[in-house]
Short mmCIF file of C-alpha atoms and ligand atoms in Angstrom, two decimals:
data_model
loop_
_atom_site.label_atom_id
_atom_site.label_comp_id
_atom_site.label_asym_id
_atom_site.label_seq_id
_atom_site.Cartn_x
_atom_site.Cartn_y
_atom_site.Cartn_z
CA MET A 1 20.33 17.00 4.37
CA ALA A 2 17.23 14.77 4.01
CA ARG A 3 14.36 15.90 6.20
CA ASP A 4 13.06 13.56 8.87
CA ILE A 5 9.35 13.28 8.11
CA TYR A 6 8.78 11.70 11.56
CA ASP A 7 10.35 14.54 13.50
CA PRO A 8 7.47 15.85 15.65
CA ALA A 9 8.41 19.45 14.76
CA PHE A 10 8.21 18.61 11.06
CA VAL A 11 4.82 16.88 11.52
CA ALA A 12 3.46 19.82 13.53
CA ASP A 13 4.56 22.13 10.73
CA VAL A 14 2.82 20.01 8.05
CA PHE A 15 -0.46 20.27 9.96
CA ASP A 16 -0.01 23.93 10.85
CA HIS A 17 0.12 24.65 7.12
CA CYS A 18 -3.11 22.84 6.33
CA SER A 19 -5.05 23.53 9.54
CA ALA A 20 -7.36 26.18 8.06
CA ARG A 21 -8.31 23.91 5.18
CA TYR A 22 -8.11 20.56 6.93
CA ARG A 23 -11.78 20.03 7.71
CA ARG A 24 -13.14 20.72 4.25
CA TRP A 25 -10.28 19.31 2.22
CA SER A 26 -10.09 15.98 4.12
CA SER A 27 -13.81 15.55 3.53
CA VAL A 28 -13.66 16.38 -0.19
CA ALA A 29 -10.46 14.44 -0.87
CA SER A 30 -11.88 11.28 0.71
CA PHE A 31 -15.25 11.68 -1.08
CA GLY A 32 -16.83 11.87 2.36
CA LEU A 33 -15.53 8.43 3.32
CA ILE A 34 -13.57 9.89 6.21
CA HIS A 35 -16.83 10.61 8.08
CA ALA A 36 -17.93 6.97 7.74
CA TRP A 37 -14.51 5.83 8.93
CA ARG A 38 -14.61 8.07 12.01
CA ARG A 39 -18.09 6.72 12.74
CA ALA A 40 -16.78 3.15 12.34
CA CYS A 41 -14.00 3.92 14.81
CA VAL A 42 -16.46 5.21 17.42
CA ALA A 43 -18.76 2.23 16.75
CA ALA A 44 -15.84 -0.10 17.53
CA LEU A 45 -15.44 1.42 20.98
CA ASP A 46 -16.77 -1.13 23.45
CA LEU A 47 -17.85 1.32 26.13
CA SER A 48 -20.45 -0.35 28.29
CA ALA A 49 -20.94 2.38 30.94
CA PRO A 50 -20.46 5.80 29.30
CA GLN A 51 -22.15 7.72 32.09
CA GLY A 52 -19.72 9.95 33.95
CA THR A 53 -16.80 8.82 31.87
CA HIS A 54 -13.66 10.70 30.92
CA GLY A 55 -12.18 9.87 27.51
CA VAL A 56 -9.15 10.94 25.52
CA ASP A 57 -9.00 11.84 21.83
CA LEU A 58 -5.39 11.37 20.75
CA MET A 59 -3.93 13.29 17.78
CA ALA A 60 -7.30 15.00 17.77
CA GLY A 61 -6.69 17.57 15.05
CA THR A 62 -9.64 19.91 14.76
CA GLY A 63 -11.90 17.60 16.77
CA GLU A 64 -13.70 15.94 13.88
CA VAL A 65 -14.50 12.82 15.87
CA TRP A 66 -16.28 14.63 18.73
CA PRO A 67 -19.72 14.87 17.08
CA HIS A 68 -19.61 11.10 16.42
CA LEU A 69 -18.52 10.39 20.00
CA LEU A 70 -21.14 12.61 21.61
CA HIS A 71 -23.82 11.28 19.29
CA ARG A 72 -23.13 7.68 20.25
CA PHE A 73 -22.41 8.40 23.93
CA PRO A 74 -24.38 11.51 24.97
CA ASP A 75 -23.55 10.83 28.63
CA ILE A 76 -19.79 11.21 28.29
CA ALA A 77 -18.75 13.62 31.02
CA ARG A 78 -15.43 14.86 29.70
CA ILE A 79 -13.08 14.50 26.73
CA THR A 80 -9.44 15.51 26.84
CA ALA A 81 -8.13 16.01 23.32
CA ILE A 82 -4.46 16.33 22.47
CA ASP A 83 -2.69 17.54 19.33
CA ILE A 84 0.83 18.73 18.62
CA SER A 85 0.01 21.31 15.94
CA PRO A 86 -0.70 24.83 17.26
CA GLY A 87 -2.66 25.51 14.05
CA MET A 88 -4.91 22.46 14.49
CA HIS A 89 -5.19 23.32 18.20
CA ALA A 90 -6.39 26.85 17.38
CA GLU A 91 -8.99 25.50 14.93
CA ALA A 92 -10.15 22.96 17.51
CA VAL A 93 -10.48 25.54 20.26
CA GLU A 94 -12.58 27.62 17.87
CA ARG A 95 -14.86 24.58 17.54
CA LEU A 96 -15.25 24.31 21.29
CA HIS A 97 -17.33 27.46 21.48
CA GLY A 98 -20.91 26.52 22.13
CA PRO A 99 -22.38 23.55 23.90
CA ARG A 100 -19.21 21.44 23.83
CA ALA A 101 -16.86 23.82 25.60
CA ASP A 102 -17.66 22.63 29.13
CA ARG A 103 -17.08 18.99 28.27
CA ILE A 104 -13.97 19.08 26.09
CA SER A 105 -10.50 20.37 26.81
CA HIS A 106 -7.95 20.53 24.01
CA LEU A 107 -4.25 20.42 24.82
CA CYS A 108 -1.53 21.44 22.41
CA ALA A 109 1.06 18.79 23.27
CA ASN A 110 3.11 15.89 21.96
CA MET A 111 1.34 12.58 22.54
CA LEU A 112 4.66 10.78 22.68
CA GLU A 113 5.75 12.88 25.66
CA THR A 114 2.51 13.87 27.37
CA ASP A 115 2.26 13.40 31.10
CA LEU A 116 -1.51 12.86 31.14
CA PRO A 117 -2.00 10.96 34.41
CA ASP A 118 -1.66 7.17 34.64
CA ALA A 119 -4.90 5.18 34.55
CA SER A 120 -7.00 8.30 34.09
CA ALA A 121 -9.03 7.55 30.94
CA ASP A 122 -12.18 5.44 30.70
CA PHE A 123 -11.70 5.18 26.92
CA ALA A 124 -9.42 6.39 24.13
CA VAL A 125 -9.98 7.10 20.44
CA SER A 126 -7.64 8.21 17.71
CA THR A 127 -8.60 8.90 14.12
CA PHE A 128 -5.93 9.23 11.41
CA GLY A 129 -3.08 10.22 13.71
CA LEU A 130 -0.89 7.10 13.46
CA LYS A 131 0.62 7.33 9.98
CA THR A 132 2.93 10.19 10.89
CA PHE A 133 4.65 7.95 13.46
CA ASN A 134 7.37 5.46 12.56
CA ALA A 135 7.68 1.98 14.12
CA ALA A 136 9.68 3.20 17.15
CA GLN A 137 7.12 5.95 17.75
CA HIS A 138 4.28 3.41 17.49
CA GLU A 139 5.90 1.62 20.42
CA ILE A 140 6.05 4.82 22.46
CA PHE A 141 2.47 5.66 21.48
CA ALA A 142 1.26 2.20 22.55
CA ARG A 143 3.04 2.44 25.90
CA GLN A 144 1.53 5.88 26.50
CA LEU A 145 -1.94 4.57 25.58
CA ALA A 146 -1.57 1.61 27.96
CA ARG A 147 -0.34 3.94 30.71
CA ILE A 148 -3.18 6.45 30.37
CA LEU A 149 -6.07 3.94 30.14
CA LYS A 150 -7.73 2.64 33.28
CA PRO A 151 -7.63 -1.15 33.68
CA GLY A 152 -10.47 -2.62 31.59
CA ALA A 153 -10.89 0.57 29.54
CA PRO A 154 -11.53 0.22 25.79
CA PHE A 155 -9.86 1.98 22.87
CA ALA A 156 -10.44 2.29 19.12
CA LEU A 157 -7.98 3.64 16.56
CA ILE A 158 -8.28 4.10 12.81
CA GLU A 159 -5.77 5.03 10.13
CA ALA A 160 -5.54 5.20 6.33
CA ALA A 161 -3.28 2.39 5.14
CA ASP A 162 -1.66 1.03 2.01
CA PRO A 163 -4.05 -1.67 0.72
CA LYS A 164 -1.41 -4.17 -0.38
CA GLY A 165 -2.90 -6.95 -2.51
CA TRP A 166 -6.18 -5.10 -3.14
CA VAL A 167 -7.25 -5.16 -6.78
CA LEU A 168 -7.95 -1.41 -6.69
CA ARG A 169 -4.61 -0.54 -5.08
CA PRO A 170 -3.04 0.86 -8.31
CA ALA A 171 -5.95 3.31 -8.67
CA TYR A 172 -5.79 4.18 -4.96
CA ARG A 173 -2.04 4.82 -5.13
CA LEU A 174 -2.41 6.88 -8.30
CA TYR A 175 -5.01 8.98 -6.54
CA LEU A 176 -2.98 9.55 -3.36
CA ASP A 177 0.43 9.93 -4.97
CA HIS A 178 -0.43 11.99 -8.04
CA VAL A 179 -4.06 13.07 -8.48
CA LEU A 180 -4.55 14.62 -5.03
CA PRO A 181 -1.27 16.58 -5.00
CA GLY A 182 -2.06 17.75 -8.56
CA ILE A 183 -5.55 18.95 -7.63
CA GLU A 184 -4.13 20.70 -4.61
CA ARG A 185 -1.43 22.49 -6.60
CA THR A 186 -3.93 23.55 -9.27
CA PHE A 187 -6.93 24.58 -7.21
CA LEU A 188 -5.37 25.63 -3.92
CA LYS A 189 -2.90 28.18 -5.24
CA GLY A 190 0.06 25.83 -5.39
CA ALA A 191 -0.48 24.45 -1.88
CA GLN A 192 1.27 21.19 -1.07
CA ASP A 193 -0.17 20.63 2.37
CA PHE A 194 -1.80 17.26 1.72
CA ALA A 195 0.82 16.04 -0.74
CA MET A 196 2.54 14.18 2.14
CA LEU A 197 -0.42 11.83 2.53
CA GLY A 198 0.91 9.53 -0.22
CA THR A 199 4.38 9.34 1.36
CA TYR A 200 3.06 8.66 4.86
CA THR A 201 0.52 5.99 3.83
CA ARG A 202 3.09 4.19 1.67
CA ALA A 203 5.55 4.04 4.58
CA PHE A 204 2.78 3.10 7.04
CA GLY A 205 1.92 0.02 4.93
CA THR A 206 -0.72 -2.18 6.48
CA GLY A 207 -0.08 -0.83 9.97
CA GLU A 208 1.50 -4.05 11.31
CA THR A 209 3.85 -2.05 13.52
CA VAL A 210 0.83 -0.59 15.30
CA THR A 211 -0.65 -4.04 15.98
CA THR A 212 2.67 -5.34 17.29
CA ALA A 213 3.28 -2.26 19.44
CA LEU A 214 -0.19 -2.43 21.02
CA ARG A 215 0.29 -6.12 21.87
CA ASP A 216 3.80 -5.52 23.20
CA ALA A 217 2.39 -2.79 25.44
CA GLY A 218 0.11 -5.40 27.00
CA LEU A 219 -3.14 -4.30 25.35
CA ALA A 220 -5.74 -6.74 24.03
CA VAL A 221 -6.33 -5.76 20.41
CA LYS A 222 -8.08 -6.86 17.24
CA ALA A 223 -7.17 -5.29 13.89
CA ARG A 224 -9.36 -5.35 10.82
CA PRO A 225 -9.12 -3.85 7.35
CA LEU A 226 -11.80 -1.58 5.88
CA VAL A 227 -12.55 -1.01 2.18
CA GLY A 228 -10.01 -3.45 0.79
CA GLY A 229 -7.43 -2.41 3.38
CA SER A 230 -7.40 1.29 2.52
CA ALA A 231 -8.02 1.88 6.21
CA ARG A 232 -7.29 -0.22 9.29
CA LEU A 233 -9.23 -0.26 12.53
CA TRP A 234 -7.82 -1.42 15.86
CA SER A 235 -10.09 -1.99 18.80
CA GLY A 236 -9.47 -3.52 22.18
CA HIS A 237 -8.98 -2.79 25.83
CA LYS A 238 -6.44 -2.65 28.60
CA PRO A 239 -6.68 -5.93 30.50
CA GLY A 240 -7.42 -5.78 34.19
C1 SAM B 301 -4.59 13.56 9.88
S1 SAM B 301 -4.77 14.51 11.32
C2 SAM B 301 -6.16 13.74 12.08
C3 SAM B 301 -6.98 14.68 12.90
C4 SAM B 301 -8.30 14.16 13.44
N1 SAM B 301 -8.10 13.16 14.45
C5 SAM B 301 -9.22 13.68 12.35
O1 SAM B 301 -9.89 12.66 12.51
O2 SAM B 301 -9.33 14.37 11.35
C6 SAM B 301 -3.42 13.94 12.32
C7 SAM B 301 -3.18 14.79 13.53
O3 SAM B 301 -2.21 14.18 14.37
C8 SAM B 301 -1.48 15.21 14.99
N2 SAM B 301 -0.21 14.68 15.51
C9 SAM B 301 0.81 14.14 14.80
N3 SAM B 301 1.83 13.79 15.63
C10 SAM B 301 1.43 14.10 16.89
C11 SAM B 301 2.03 13.96 18.17
N4 SAM B 301 3.27 13.46 18.33
N5 SAM B 301 1.32 14.36 19.25
C12 SAM B 301 0.09 14.90 19.12
N6 SAM B 301 -0.53 15.06 17.93
C13 SAM B 301 0.13 14.65 16.82
C14 SAM B 301 -1.28 16.23 13.88
O4 SAM B 301 -0.96 17.52 14.36
C15 SAM B 301 -2.67 16.19 13.20
O5 SAM B 301 -3.54 17.16 13.69
#
């Protein structure tokens, strides 16, 4: 039977497998671009009064966006991070030791089902957690986001996309679909943890289903492509 690559249990398993290597490998495989993209996501967050705020980091992984968030908004009071993969959760909790532990809590939970309280977040960010959702799940995600945000609260989301129409797309696809999995198999003892990236980005396309879902959920949103469309950034707020 064909596996459902959008089954939350399957997705959690994919990230459990790569959790120990995720931080380093995502940085190397993106030639460091992923750091600039996380920074761009945080820069797109229109947070006018960060003092005393409580934010959420959705599909947080190992917490790679936190340094960018706390650098731009040192006065953030609290961040609640959420991720479905126990492996990523364990790596993230490890990262909390030190000065961040009192300000960040990391929950191992499914974003599509979480009961984080209504209107409880002053802002939301999500970096690279949307491609493992299908269109129906984007709708659920958007409704959850709209539910959790306080009226007027901003959000910023970023995801790797398929840069349709970009002159460098053939090279980009070759890299994601063949070169990366090949490097991984050769240098990481036959690992195939990141080989799914090509499949997920191809199915994700330009991320139109995210834009539609956010609008349908009543959020004000602007979407813009980065680097020829190889990533897409959504920023906006919950009206009210
Ligand atoms: C590519 S990683 C991104 C991690 C991190 N935000 C970053 O910038 O590197 C995607 C993350 O989304 C998480 N994820 C996928 N589906 C989820 C769901 N339904 N609920 C919560 N987390 C989910 C995965 O476990 C994984 O850690």
